[in-house]
Short mmCIF file of C-alpha atoms in Angstrom, two decimals:
data_model
loop_
_atom_site.label_atom_id
_atom_site.label_comp_id
_atom_site.label_asym_id
_atom_site.label_seq_id
_atom_site.Cartn_x
_atom_site.Cartn_y
_atom_site.Cartn_z
CA MET N 22 27.01 -0.73 -5.54
CA THR N 23 25.00 -1.46 -2.32
CA ALA N 24 26.34 -5.11 -2.29
CA LEU N 25 29.93 -3.68 -2.58
CA ALA N 26 29.24 -1.34 0.41
CA GLU N 27 27.84 -4.30 2.42
CA LYS N 28 30.97 -6.28 1.77
CA MET N 29 33.60 -3.50 2.21
CA ILE N 30 32.29 -1.54 5.27
CA PRO N 31 32.50 -4.40 7.72
CA VAL N 32 36.03 -5.32 6.54
CA LEU N 33 37.26 -1.73 6.96
CA LEU N 34 35.70 -1.42 10.35
CA ASN N 35 37.19 -4.69 11.65
CA ASP N 36 40.60 -3.54 10.37
CA TYR N 37 40.05 -0.34 12.30
CA ALA N 38 38.86 -2.16 15.37
CA GLU N 39 41.93 -4.40 15.38
CA GLU N 40 44.26 -1.43 14.98
CA ASN N 41 42.49 0.22 18.00
CA GLN N 42 42.23 -3.06 20.16
CA MET N 43 38.41 -3.01 19.97
CA CYS N 44 36.24 -6.18 20.31
CA HIS N 45 34.33 -7.46 17.17
CA GLY N 46 30.67 -7.87 16.42
CA PRO N 47 27.87 -6.06 14.48
CA TRP N 48 27.12 -3.58 17.24
CA THR N 49 30.74 -2.66 17.58
CA GLN N 50 30.93 -2.04 13.91
CA ILE N 51 27.81 0.31 14.08
CA LEU N 52 29.36 2.23 17.03
CA THR N 53 32.84 2.26 15.36
CA LEU N 54 31.42 3.67 12.20
CA GLY N 55 30.18 6.86 13.81
CA ARG N 56 33.26 7.15 15.95
CA PHE N 57 35.67 6.67 13.19
CA ILE N 58 34.12 9.01 10.64
CA ASN N 59 33.96 11.83 13.20
CA GLN N 60 37.29 11.15 14.95
CA PRO N 61 40.32 13.27 14.07
CA PRO N 62 43.00 11.16 12.25
CA HIS N 63 45.64 11.76 14.99
CA ARG N 64 43.63 9.89 17.66
CA SER N 65 43.69 6.68 15.74
CA ARG N 66 46.75 4.33 15.89
CA MET N 67 46.68 4.25 12.19
CA SER N 68 48.91 6.56 10.37
CA THR N 69 47.32 9.85 9.43
CA ARG N 70 47.45 9.11 5.78
CA SER N 71 45.87 5.54 6.24
CA GLY N 72 43.24 6.90 8.52
CA LEU N 73 42.10 9.55 6.01
CA LEU N 74 42.13 6.99 3.21
CA VAL N 75 39.99 4.53 5.10
CA ARG N 76 37.70 7.36 6.24
CA TYR N 77 37.28 8.60 2.74
CA LEU N 78 36.47 5.08 1.54
CA LEU N 79 33.87 4.58 4.23
CA VAL N 80 32.11 7.82 3.53
CA SER N 81 32.21 7.26 -0.21
CA LEU N 82 30.76 3.76 0.08
CA LEU N 83 27.97 4.95 2.34
CA ALA N 84 27.15 7.75 -0.11
CA LEU N 85 27.17 5.35 -3.09
CA ALA N 86 24.95 2.93 -1.16
CA SER N 87 22.51 5.71 -0.52
CA LEU N 88 22.58 6.81 -4.17
CA SER N 89 22.04 3.19 -5.20
CA GLY N 90 18.96 2.86 -2.96
CA GLY N 91 17.54 6.09 -4.42
CA THR N 92 18.21 4.88 -8.05
CA ALA N 93 16.31 1.59 -7.21
CA GLN N 94 13.31 3.45 -5.93
CA ALA N 95 13.35 5.73 -9.09
CA GLN N 96 13.50 2.60 -11.25
CA ASP N 97 10.62 0.99 -9.33
CA PHE N 98 8.61 4.22 -9.81
CA LYS N 99 9.29 4.30 -13.56
CA ARG N 100 8.35 0.54 -13.80
CA GLY N 101 5.13 1.16 -11.92
CA LYS N 102 4.17 4.12 -14.06
CA LYS N 103 4.89 2.12 -17.28
CA LEU N 104 2.72 -0.80 -16.08
CA TYR N 105 -0.06 1.53 -15.06
CA ALA N 106 -0.40 2.75 -18.64
CA LEU N 107 -2.59 -0.27 -19.46
CA CYS N 108 -4.61 0.27 -16.26
CA SER N 109 -5.26 3.93 -17.06
CA VAL N 110 -7.37 3.06 -20.13
CA CYS N 111 -10.18 2.14 -17.77
CA HIS N 112 -9.20 3.76 -14.43
CA GLY N 113 -7.96 7.04 -15.77
CA PRO N 114 -4.53 8.59 -15.76
CA GLY N 115 -4.96 9.93 -12.37
CA GLY N 116 -6.59 6.79 -10.97
CA HIS N 117 -10.07 8.47 -10.46
CA GLY N 118 -12.03 5.76 -12.20
CA LYS N 119 -14.61 5.97 -14.88
CA LEU N 120 -18.29 5.48 -14.25
CA ALA N 121 -19.18 4.80 -17.95
CA GLN N 122 -16.77 1.80 -17.78
CA LYS N 123 -17.62 0.77 -14.22
CA ALA N 124 -14.02 1.13 -13.42
CA PRO N 125 -13.41 2.29 -9.78
CA ALA N 126 -11.22 4.96 -8.48
CA LEU N 127 -7.86 3.53 -7.32
CA ALA N 128 -6.24 6.72 -5.97
CA GLY N 129 -6.53 6.80 -2.26
CA LEU N 130 -6.16 3.02 -1.84
CA THR N 131 -3.16 1.67 -0.05
CA ASP N 132 -0.35 -0.38 -1.69
CA TRP N 133 -1.02 -3.40 0.61
CA TYR N 134 -4.64 -3.52 -0.31
CA LEU N 135 -3.90 -3.13 -4.03
CA VAL N 136 -1.28 -5.91 -3.94
CA ASP N 137 -3.77 -8.15 -2.10
CA GLN N 138 -6.51 -7.63 -4.68
CA LEU N 139 -4.35 -7.86 -7.67
CA GLN N 140 -2.94 -11.17 -6.45
CA LYS N 141 -6.51 -12.45 -5.93
CA PHE N 142 -7.34 -11.59 -9.53
CA ARG N 143 -4.12 -13.16 -10.72
CA ASN N 144 -4.73 -16.32 -8.68
CA ASP N 145 -8.31 -16.75 -9.79
CA LYS N 146 -9.75 -15.88 -6.36
CA ARG N 147 -11.60 -12.81 -7.62
CA GLY N 148 -13.28 -12.15 -11.02
CA LYS N 149 -14.18 -15.70 -11.81
CA HIS N 150 -17.93 -15.80 -11.33
CA HIS N 151 -19.78 -15.85 -14.67
CA LEU N 152 -22.08 -13.09 -13.54
CA ASP N 153 -19.31 -10.75 -12.37
CA VAL N 154 -18.69 -9.06 -15.82
CA THR N 155 -16.36 -6.32 -14.55
CA GLY N 156 -14.39 -8.79 -12.42
CA MET N 157 -14.05 -11.07 -15.41
CA MET N 158 -12.61 -8.15 -17.33
CA MET N 159 -10.17 -7.30 -14.64
CA ARG N 160 -8.81 -10.73 -14.16
CA PRO N 161 -6.94 -11.17 -17.39
CA MET N 162 -5.68 -7.61 -16.98
CA ALA N 163 -4.09 -8.45 -13.65
CA LYS N 164 -2.56 -11.45 -15.26
CA THR N 165 -0.44 -9.18 -17.52
CA LEU N 166 1.48 -8.48 -14.36
CA THR N 167 3.89 -11.46 -14.68
CA SER N 168 5.61 -11.29 -11.43
CA ASP N 169 5.12 -10.20 -7.79
CA LYS N 170 7.68 -7.44 -8.33
CA ASP N 171 5.41 -5.94 -11.09
CA VAL N 172 2.43 -6.17 -8.73
CA GLU N 173 4.29 -4.27 -6.06
CA ALA N 174 5.57 -1.72 -8.52
CA VAL N 175 2.23 -0.81 -9.92
CA ALA N 176 0.56 -0.88 -6.57
CA ALA N 177 3.16 1.50 -5.17
CA TYR N 178 2.67 3.86 -8.17
CA ILE N 179 -1.17 3.88 -7.67
CA ALA N 180 -0.87 4.44 -3.95
CA GLY N 181 1.15 7.57 -4.72
CA LEU N 182 -1.53 9.11 -6.92
CA SER N 183 -3.60 11.98 -5.45
CA PRO N 184 -7.19 11.03 -4.54
CA LYS N 185 -10.30 13.11 -5.32
CA ALA N 186 -13.53 13.41 -3.29
CA PRO N 187 -15.80 10.49 -4.10
CA THR N 188 -18.53 10.85 -6.50
CA VAL N 189 -22.07 10.98 -4.95
CA THR N 190 -24.91 9.58 -7.12
CA PHE N 191 -27.39 8.50 -4.60
CA LYS N 192 -30.47 10.39 -3.54
CA ASP N 193 -32.92 9.73 -0.70
CA THR N 194 -30.44 8.18 1.58
CA ASP N 195 -30.51 8.26 5.39
CA PRO N 196 -27.03 8.68 6.97
CA GLU N 197 -28.56 8.31 10.43
CA LYS N 198 -29.67 4.78 9.70
CA GLY N 199 -26.39 4.20 7.92
CA LYS N 200 -24.58 5.22 11.13
CA THR N 201 -26.35 2.46 13.03
CA LEU N 202 -25.87 -0.10 10.41
CA TYR N 203 -22.22 0.78 10.10
CA ASN N 204 -21.60 -0.68 13.54
CA VAL N 205 -21.22 -4.14 11.96
CA CYS N 206 -18.41 -2.72 9.65
CA ILE N 207 -16.55 -0.58 12.13
CA ALA N 208 -14.45 -3.38 13.65
CA CYS N 209 -12.71 -3.98 10.30
CA HIS N 210 -13.01 -0.70 8.39
CA GLY N 211 -12.51 1.65 11.36
CA ASP N 212 -14.41 4.49 12.82
CA LYS N 213 -12.91 6.84 10.20
CA VAL N 214 -13.36 4.32 7.29
CA GLN N 215 -9.57 4.17 7.19
CA GLY N 216 -9.30 0.44 6.76
CA ASN N 217 -6.96 -2.04 8.60
CA GLU N 218 -3.76 -3.37 7.11
CA GLU N 219 -3.54 -6.42 9.46
CA LEU N 220 -7.11 -7.49 8.46
CA LYS N 221 -6.53 -6.41 4.83
CA THR N 222 -9.66 -4.32 4.89
CA PRO N 223 -9.50 -1.35 2.54
CA PRO N 224 -9.95 2.36 3.26
CA LEU N 225 -13.33 3.38 1.92
CA ARG N 226 -12.86 7.19 2.00
CA HIS N 227 -12.34 7.83 -1.70
CA LEU N 228 -14.40 5.12 -3.27
CA ASP N 229 -17.43 6.35 -5.24
CA ASP N 230 -20.91 5.27 -3.96
CA TRP N 231 -21.91 3.45 -7.14
CA TYR N 232 -18.77 1.22 -6.97
CA GLN N 233 -19.17 0.45 -3.25
CA LEU N 234 -22.85 -0.46 -3.89
CA ALA N 235 -21.92 -2.84 -6.80
CA GLN N 236 -19.37 -4.58 -4.62
CA LEU N 237 -21.65 -5.04 -1.68
CA LYS N 238 -24.36 -6.41 -3.98
CA LYS N 239 -21.70 -8.86 -5.44
CA PHE N 240 -20.63 -10.07 -1.98
CA LYS N 241 -24.28 -10.63 -0.90
CA ALA N 242 -25.14 -12.45 -4.11
CA GLY N 243 -21.94 -14.67 -3.94
CA MET N 244 -20.35 -13.26 -7.04
CA ARG N 245 -17.45 -12.07 -4.90
CA GLY N 246 -15.86 -13.91 -1.99
CA ALA N 247 -17.10 -17.35 -3.01
CA ASP N 248 -13.54 -18.83 -3.11
CA PRO N 249 -13.10 -21.07 -0.05
CA THR N 250 -9.46 -19.97 0.45
CA ASP N 251 -10.44 -16.23 0.48
CA ALA N 252 -10.96 -15.77 4.32
CA GLN N 253 -11.30 -11.97 4.22
CA SER N 254 -14.07 -12.05 1.61
CA ALA N 255 -15.85 -14.91 3.26
CA GLN N 256 -15.93 -12.89 6.38
CA MET N 257 -17.30 -9.84 4.39
CA ARG N 258 -20.10 -12.10 3.01
CA ALA N 259 -21.06 -13.10 6.49
CA ILE N 260 -21.22 -9.59 7.83
CA LEU N 261 -23.42 -8.53 4.99
CA ALA N 262 -26.12 -10.96 6.31
CA ALA N 263 -26.88 -8.13 8.83
CA VAL N 264 -27.56 -5.68 6.03
CA PRO N 265 -31.14 -6.34 4.82
CA ASP N 266 -31.39 -4.71 1.36
CA GLU N 267 -30.01 -2.29 -1.16
CA GLN N 268 -31.43 0.75 0.71
CA ALA N 269 -29.58 -0.22 3.76
CA MET N 270 -26.43 -0.45 1.72
CA LYS N 271 -26.95 3.09 0.38
CA ASP N 272 -27.50 4.50 3.82
CA ILE N 273 -24.24 2.91 5.01
CA ILE N 274 -22.32 4.29 2.08
CA ALA N 275 -23.91 7.75 2.69
CA TYR N 276 -22.79 7.69 6.32
CA GLN N 277 -19.19 6.65 5.24
CA HIS N 278 -19.01 9.63 2.93
CA LEU N 279 -19.96 12.04 5.82
CA VAL N 280 -17.31 10.52 8.05
CA ALA N 281 -14.76 10.76 5.20
CA ASN N 282 -15.67 14.44 4.81
CA GLY N 283 -14.97 15.01 8.51
CA GLY N 284 -18.61 15.29 9.48
CA ALA N 285 -21.05 13.32 11.55
CA ALA N 286 -24.43 12.26 10.47
CA GLU N 287 -26.33 14.27 13.04
CA GLU N 288 -24.43 17.44 12.19
CA LYS N 289 -25.38 17.39 8.36
CA GLY N 290 -28.36 19.31 7.22
CA LYS N 291 -28.27 21.86 9.96
CA PRO N 292 -28.39 25.54 8.92
#
């Protein structure tokens, strides 16, 4: 129905413009549409009956086009929800992840980041290293998405899930040290750990600490980001050269959680 509206509306508007001695062109059509729908029939050179008929057709076509768009969105949502059924076995129905299966929380991640990572799994840029057990499990799951449309649909559905506060499992962390170390991360992940779509760096606000640590260790060990065509991951590996050890990683993650909760490292722990 949208295609019908796209064909009919310009024709009707051009006819109306000719009847009223108007010039042609897309901007004229846009201006004419509003003028025509709101204009009383007797002001048009068309007969009252013809004017009413064309006005009715225009409004009807616009309404149908709007409904068609809403129907397409509803179909995409249903498709995404159906596709997510397989993902939910590991990631949970609400996308909150499962520690026992080392499956991360997905709720709270953006659709553009999810699409990017799913495509990397599908194209063998991620989850191919023989020591990356969970990545190797995820790669064939991503390949069950047989088209880009499926990837976009499931990503959009996941992005609409409600996130929860991240699980905190670490003890003996130092967020103050983490704040200093996070300076190497801030240019890409942001001062509010919100991520950056242009750089394709994810928001970290809702990721559990155990998952973040696992991924940082994979980057540092070369289990993730080793593909020469994966520029973003290669950059991540280079930045991690400034993070000396696992304790430093934990401190960074602890600081991120404070920022995500709306606090600052120096404000925590005060009575």
